[in-house]
Amino acid sequence: MPARHRSALLAVFCLLAATAPALADGIMLPREPQIGPRPFYLVDKMKDGPLKQQLSQCTGPFRKTDFSIGHRGAALEFPEHTKESYVAAARTGAGIIECDVTFTKDRELVCRHSQCDLHTTTNILTVPELAAKCSQAFSPADPATGKKASAKCCTSDITLAEFRTLAAKMDGFNPDAKTPEEYQNGTPRWRTDLHANSGTLMTHDESIALIKSLGAKFTPELKAPEVPMPFDGDYTQEKYASQMIAAYKKAGIPSSDVFAQSFNLADVLHWVKTEPDFGAQAVYLEERYEKHGLDPGKPETWKPSMEELKASGVKILGPPIPMMLALNDKKEIAPSEYAKAAKAAGLDLIGWSLERDGPLHKGGGFYHRSVKAAIDRDGDTLTVLDVLAKQVGVRGMFSDWPATTTFYASCTGMK
């Protein structure tokens, strides 16, 4: 074979090697994130202006980024906290992936958004032997009285072995259901069941192994127990919190790759005290707006204050989007007083959760409530993200479809 032909053939082989998918634990991963059409759809729906012009000219290459955090994986399209959802998050560029951590009856850790959400996120109600163990059995709706269908099934109701037999589904329920099957057929219309027929539940240890194989970092959230603690005699909150961190140490995961989270400040301070390497980047998830009357525009309601949080050892604060945004005098989306004070106190911010309100043509819901008057189209998702990134200065954003945050970070030069 002539030398020039050998050189050409070698060039082709090199090109194929550069673009071929990599293998991670038997899972095909692209060498560069594959973001699909949604980010471009959002750009098309933006208001005309410099940001739209900049983003409309961005066609890649796209890259994995820690700014893009997979909220429960990629929960907009795949059942949350499943193998499929985590893999989708990695394939679309999430540099950090979340496992919400709770425990089973035999004190084993598993990934679920809530300790008592099995009736809306799995098929448990249609598995008679496990449905019988639920804290609250299925109760059908009664149109004559206006009573809605209900049930309550917790991970603490069943053992790990029993948990493993369940299949995941999209989170949702039908309040007008007459049967368990109808109750579990309640996916919100702006999500999809196309990928939800084989959702694979994950234990916490399995999530660590999978996310490691995907080349991503970790943000486990210690969920608030919905059973009295200590559980089963001597399982205290502190043991629960320590057990979660111990799993990463056992797996050889460096503390720098783990962003442990909790809505309970005591959990964060426990990690700061007992596991300082992990506590150094633990995330205090903001919940005081629900329980303690925190108003993002009134510093007197911020108890502890931003400075007190910082002094206690908290370094990263995780508020929901509406806590960090407000409308300025021109009715434009801008940083809230809360966000500005947090940054002034030296606290890093991580926001949650982009693309969780569904279509935005009517202003969105909870996640856009503080700027609702300025929201009227799906493209405003990127406008909100831009303010959070450039003006608020968040270090990362949770998203239910992390392709969007990957796209934005790649197109604007963020790390």
XYZ file of C-alpha atoms in Angstrom:
415
model
C 0.000 0.000 0.000
C 1.439 3.394 -0.950
C 2.560 5.560 1.956
C 0.027 8.261 1.120
C -2.786 5.689 1.323
C -1.522 4.390 4.637
C -1.462 7.962 5.972
C -5.014 8.596 4.792
C -6.221 5.323 6.323
C -4.512 6.152 9.616
C -6.209 9.559 9.625
C -9.605 7.893 9.184
C -8.899 5.483 12.042
C -7.864 8.374 14.293
C -11.049 10.263 13.442
C -13.186 7.236 14.209
C -11.394 6.702 17.526
C -11.958 10.320 18.507
C -15.686 10.188 17.851
C -16.474 6.629 18.927
C -18.474 6.218 22.097
C -16.651 5.247 25.270
C -17.715 2.414 27.520
C -18.628 2.941 31.168
C -19.745 -0.177 33.040
C -21.170 -1.557 29.799
C -22.956 1.743 29.020
C -22.301 3.581 25.794
C -21.225 7.174 26.418
C -20.455 9.732 23.704
C -17.058 11.382 23.951
C -18.829 14.741 23.924
C -22.247 15.447 25.482
C -25.214 14.947 23.189
C -27.684 17.712 24.001
C -30.470 16.989 21.512
C -32.929 19.553 20.131
C -34.408 21.008 23.342
C -31.792 23.730 24.033
C -32.131 24.962 20.459
C -35.918 24.979 20.809
C -35.533 27.177 23.892
C -33.246 29.552 21.997
C -35.792 29.816 19.189
C -38.453 30.782 21.755
C -36.375 33.534 23.397
C -37.104 37.226 23.120
C -34.867 38.949 20.579
C -31.720 40.407 22.090
C -27.962 39.926 22.583
C -28.316 36.701 24.580
C -30.487 35.068 21.942
C -28.081 36.196 19.258
C -25.118 34.751 21.144
C -26.761 31.421 21.901
C -28.252 31.031 18.425
C -24.741 31.054 16.983
C -23.541 28.273 19.284
C -23.408 24.848 17.663
C -20.769 23.202 19.847
C -18.610 21.430 20.649
C -20.335 20.903 23.993
C -18.585 19.651 27.110
C -19.325 18.081 30.446
C -19.443 20.717 33.173
C -19.893 20.885 36.942
C -22.210 23.848 36.361
C -24.721 21.319 35.005
C -26.171 19.265 37.873
C -28.540 16.406 37.101
C -31.553 16.913 39.378
C -32.543 13.359 40.308
C -30.723 12.502 37.085
C -32.640 13.780 34.063
C -36.115 13.722 35.576
C -37.937 15.613 32.835
C -37.941 12.542 30.591
C -36.842 9.567 32.686
C -38.117 8.262 36.024
C -36.143 10.060 38.712
C -33.338 8.373 40.630
C -33.067 5.466 38.216
C -30.148 4.045 36.304
C -31.718 5.335 33.100
C -32.113 8.858 34.495
C -28.529 9.014 35.751
C -27.130 7.747 32.458
C -29.192 10.324 30.554
C -27.813 13.082 32.791
C -24.248 11.979 32.075
C -24.873 11.661 28.348
C -26.177 15.217 28.262
C -23.173 16.678 30.057
C -24.032 16.807 33.763
C -20.763 16.935 35.678
C -22.573 16.322 38.981
C -25.491 13.914 39.527
C -27.861 13.736 42.504
C -28.995 10.781 44.587
C -31.559 11.719 47.232
C -30.783 9.344 50.070
C -33.238 7.650 52.396
C -33.357 4.329 54.243
C -35.268 1.048 54.176
C -36.766 -0.947 57.034
C -33.430 -2.710 57.485
C -31.500 0.587 57.477
C -30.055 0.271 53.986
C -29.646 3.450 51.951
C -31.500 3.882 48.665
C -32.111 6.700 46.172
C -35.600 8.242 46.481
C -36.690 11.857 46.550
C -38.770 11.222 49.655
C -38.843 8.418 52.165
C -42.570 8.086 51.501
C -42.974 8.492 47.742
C -43.048 4.858 46.596
C -46.768 5.091 45.834
C -46.143 7.826 43.252
C -42.699 6.833 41.905
C -42.888 3.030 41.725
C -45.326 0.230 40.961
C -45.678 -0.794 44.623
C -49.478 -0.414 44.731
C -49.858 -3.023 42.016
C -47.657 -5.539 43.849
C -50.146 -6.927 46.409
C -47.667 -8.435 48.857
C -45.770 -5.122 49.103
C -48.819 -2.855 48.909
C -50.050 -4.623 52.035
C -46.993 -3.283 53.893
C -47.585 0.382 53.015
C -48.072 2.850 55.872
C -51.407 3.803 54.341
C -53.238 1.451 52.007
C -54.690 2.725 48.759
C -58.030 4.468 49.281
C -60.115 5.209 46.150
C -61.656 8.519 45.260
C -65.313 9.077 46.084
C -66.981 11.651 43.791
C -70.068 11.731 45.997
C -68.125 13.171 48.929
C -65.311 14.865 47.027
C -62.757 12.584 48.641
C -59.568 12.142 46.615
C -57.650 8.915 46.166
C -54.705 8.472 48.509
C -51.947 6.130 49.654
C -48.637 6.317 51.502
C -45.830 3.861 50.906
C -42.392 4.414 52.449
C -38.978 2.876 51.936
C -38.995 2.262 55.692
C -42.041 0.014 55.208
C -40.027 -2.570 53.271
C -36.608 -4.214 53.273
C -33.856 -3.606 50.763
C -34.549 -6.986 49.168
C -38.196 -6.005 48.690
C -37.220 -2.561 47.384
C -35.110 -4.200 44.694
C -38.155 -5.997 43.282
C -39.957 -2.736 42.442
C -39.918 -0.897 39.116
C -39.706 2.872 38.877
C -42.173 5.091 37.044
C -42.541 8.792 36.404
C -43.514 10.621 39.576
C -47.246 11.351 39.550
C -50.665 10.085 40.575
C -54.313 10.360 39.603
C -56.310 11.865 42.512
C -59.591 10.699 40.955
C -58.531 7.055 40.739
C -60.851 4.225 41.673
C -58.145 1.518 41.479
C -54.423 1.315 42.297
C -53.677 0.997 38.579
C -55.545 4.230 37.851
C -53.866 5.949 40.786
C -50.416 5.195 39.430
C -51.334 6.420 35.949
C -50.947 10.122 36.635
C -47.869 11.425 34.825
C -48.046 15.234 34.332
C -48.896 15.962 30.702
C -45.656 17.911 30.090
C -43.516 14.869 30.929
C -43.422 11.593 29.048
C -43.921 7.910 29.769
C -42.092 6.869 26.600
C -38.947 6.030 28.581
C -40.657 4.988 31.794
C -41.543 1.346 31.263
C -38.358 -0.121 32.705
C -37.062 2.326 35.288
C -34.326 0.637 37.334
C -34.300 1.618 41.009
C -30.937 2.307 42.612
C -29.459 1.716 46.023
C -27.135 4.425 47.285
C -24.104 2.150 46.823
C -25.211 1.312 43.278
C -25.592 4.996 42.481
C -22.033 5.641 43.665
C -20.642 2.885 41.456
C -22.683 4.004 38.447
C -21.990 7.723 38.734
C -18.285 7.003 39.207
C -18.294 4.869 36.054
C -19.981 7.725 34.204
C -17.139 10.082 35.143
C -19.357 12.449 37.130
C -19.247 13.849 40.654
C -21.803 13.301 43.401
C -24.370 15.377 45.252
C -26.222 13.106 47.679
C -29.052 14.696 49.635
C -29.859 13.286 53.066
C -33.662 13.266 53.053
C -35.649 14.150 56.147
C -36.963 10.963 57.771
C -40.748 10.635 57.803
C -40.606 8.197 60.703
C -39.708 9.074 64.298
C -35.988 9.104 65.021
C -34.244 7.213 66.481
C -35.692 4.607 64.129
C -35.981 1.020 65.267
C -34.501 1.802 68.666
C -31.047 3.245 68.106
C -30.792 4.500 64.506
C -30.268 8.193 65.191
C -30.163 11.105 62.776
C -26.417 11.351 63.355
C -25.874 7.671 62.498
C -27.950 8.148 59.363
C -25.927 11.206 58.325
C -22.630 9.457 59.029
C -23.719 6.315 57.173
C -24.219 8.323 53.990
C -20.708 9.788 54.094
C -19.172 6.442 55.050
C -20.406 4.959 51.762
C -18.247 7.388 49.762
C -15.216 6.738 51.934
C -15.676 2.978 51.540
C -15.922 3.377 47.766
C -12.717 5.423 47.687
C -14.429 8.574 46.420
C -12.412 11.711 47.224
C -14.258 14.260 49.340
C -13.622 16.877 46.652
C -16.004 14.953 44.360
C -18.880 14.879 46.872
C -21.304 17.733 47.570
C -23.382 16.351 50.448
C -26.693 18.186 50.913
C -29.405 18.543 53.514
C -32.337 20.821 54.303
C -31.477 20.205 57.955
C -28.770 22.618 59.110
C -27.861 20.221 61.935
C -26.876 17.579 59.349
C -24.531 20.009 57.597
C -22.955 21.089 60.886
C -22.588 17.413 61.859
C -20.555 16.817 58.705
C -18.521 19.980 59.286
C -17.630 18.701 62.755
C -17.184 14.957 62.174
C -16.152 14.804 58.501
C -14.481 18.158 57.834
C -13.170 17.167 54.402
C -16.713 16.399 53.252
C -18.246 19.190 55.326
C -16.050 21.738 53.565
C -18.322 21.605 50.523
C -21.564 20.403 52.069
C -24.642 22.244 50.813
C -27.238 23.707 53.165
C -30.471 23.539 51.202
C -32.679 26.506 51.997
C -36.035 25.596 53.531
C -36.609 28.468 55.957
C -39.001 30.180 53.548
C -41.441 27.311 54.238
C -40.957 26.728 57.926
C -39.695 29.966 59.426
C -41.129 32.802 57.383
C -37.940 33.754 55.569
C -38.603 36.579 53.104
C -35.860 37.072 50.477
C -36.437 40.832 50.614
C -36.333 41.212 54.421
C -32.967 40.502 56.102
C -34.551 40.538 59.553
C -36.242 37.218 58.670
C -32.973 35.474 57.756
C -32.245 33.512 60.916
C -29.444 32.525 61.118
C -28.078 35.444 59.137
C -25.794 34.944 56.169
C -22.813 35.913 58.288
C -23.853 33.486 61.048
C -24.198 30.643 58.547
C -20.727 31.375 57.218
C -19.249 31.527 60.720
C -20.829 28.174 61.630
C -18.939 26.419 58.830
C -21.480 26.528 56.011
C -19.782 27.413 52.743
C -22.429 26.590 50.138
C -26.093 27.613 50.276
C -28.677 25.949 48.027
C -31.816 28.089 47.593
C -34.643 27.532 45.115
C -34.667 29.817 42.073
C -37.360 32.240 43.360
C -35.311 33.015 46.474
C -32.477 34.338 44.317
C -34.456 36.402 41.804
C -36.639 39.502 41.947
C -37.901 42.167 39.558
C -36.045 45.495 39.551
C -37.605 48.929 39.035
C -37.690 48.310 35.284
C -39.547 45.006 35.843
C -36.498 43.100 34.663
C -35.266 39.877 36.249
C -32.474 40.675 38.703
C -30.719 39.259 41.793
C -32.747 39.360 45.007
C -31.500 41.020 48.184
C -31.139 37.534 49.623
C -28.811 36.464 46.806
C -26.720 39.611 47.044
C -26.353 39.228 50.811
C -25.308 35.575 50.505
C -22.556 36.466 48.059
C -21.462 39.415 50.181
C -21.078 37.073 53.160
C -18.812 34.800 51.119
C -21.303 31.994 50.583
C -21.329 30.084 47.308
C -24.755 29.458 45.776
C -26.182 26.430 43.983
C -29.702 26.824 42.577
C -32.630 24.468 42.108
C -34.342 23.482 39.891
C -34.376 24.572 36.275
C -37.071 23.150 33.963
C -39.299 21.873 36.734
C -42.267 24.180 36.134
C -43.263 22.733 32.797
C -44.247 25.124 29.947
C -43.698 28.784 30.866
C -46.181 30.533 28.577
C -48.350 31.371 31.602
C -45.519 32.480 33.852
C -44.545 29.142 35.360
C -45.231 27.953 38.888
C -43.253 27.800 42.134
C -39.828 28.066 40.520
C -40.641 31.375 38.818
C -43.073 32.863 41.311
C -40.856 35.826 42.234
C -40.470 36.885 38.580
C -43.753 35.593 37.169
C -44.651 38.959 35.628
C -41.594 38.766 33.368
C -42.135 35.175 32.199
C -44.295 34.425 29.166
C -42.492 31.858 26.986
C -40.360 28.718 27.217
C -37.287 30.636 26.043
C -37.342 32.588 29.312
C -35.729 29.487 30.830
C -32.439 30.625 29.323
C -32.997 34.244 30.349
C -33.493 33.142 33.953
C -30.433 30.918 33.754
C -28.339 33.769 32.389
C -29.265 36.068 35.290
C -28.535 33.306 37.791
C -25.152 32.610 36.208
C -23.896 36.108 35.408
C -25.598 38.386 37.921
C -26.317 36.150 40.906
C -23.150 34.138 40.342
C -24.340 30.608 41.116
C -21.602 27.986 40.882
C -23.987 25.358 39.584
C -27.618 24.744 38.622
C -29.797 21.724 39.154
C -31.867 20.922 36.089
C -34.473 18.276 35.303
C -33.030 18.166 31.780
C -29.318 18.970 32.143
C -28.740 19.302 28.410
C -29.991 22.868 28.858
C -27.463 23.812 31.517
C -24.717 21.982 29.599
C -25.594 23.922 26.449
C -25.613 27.264 28.268
C -22.340 26.664 30.090
C -20.570 25.467 26.926
C -21.845 28.404 24.889
C -20.925 31.075 27.456
C -17.527 29.715 28.472
C -18.460 28.667 32.000
C -16.486 25.954 33.789
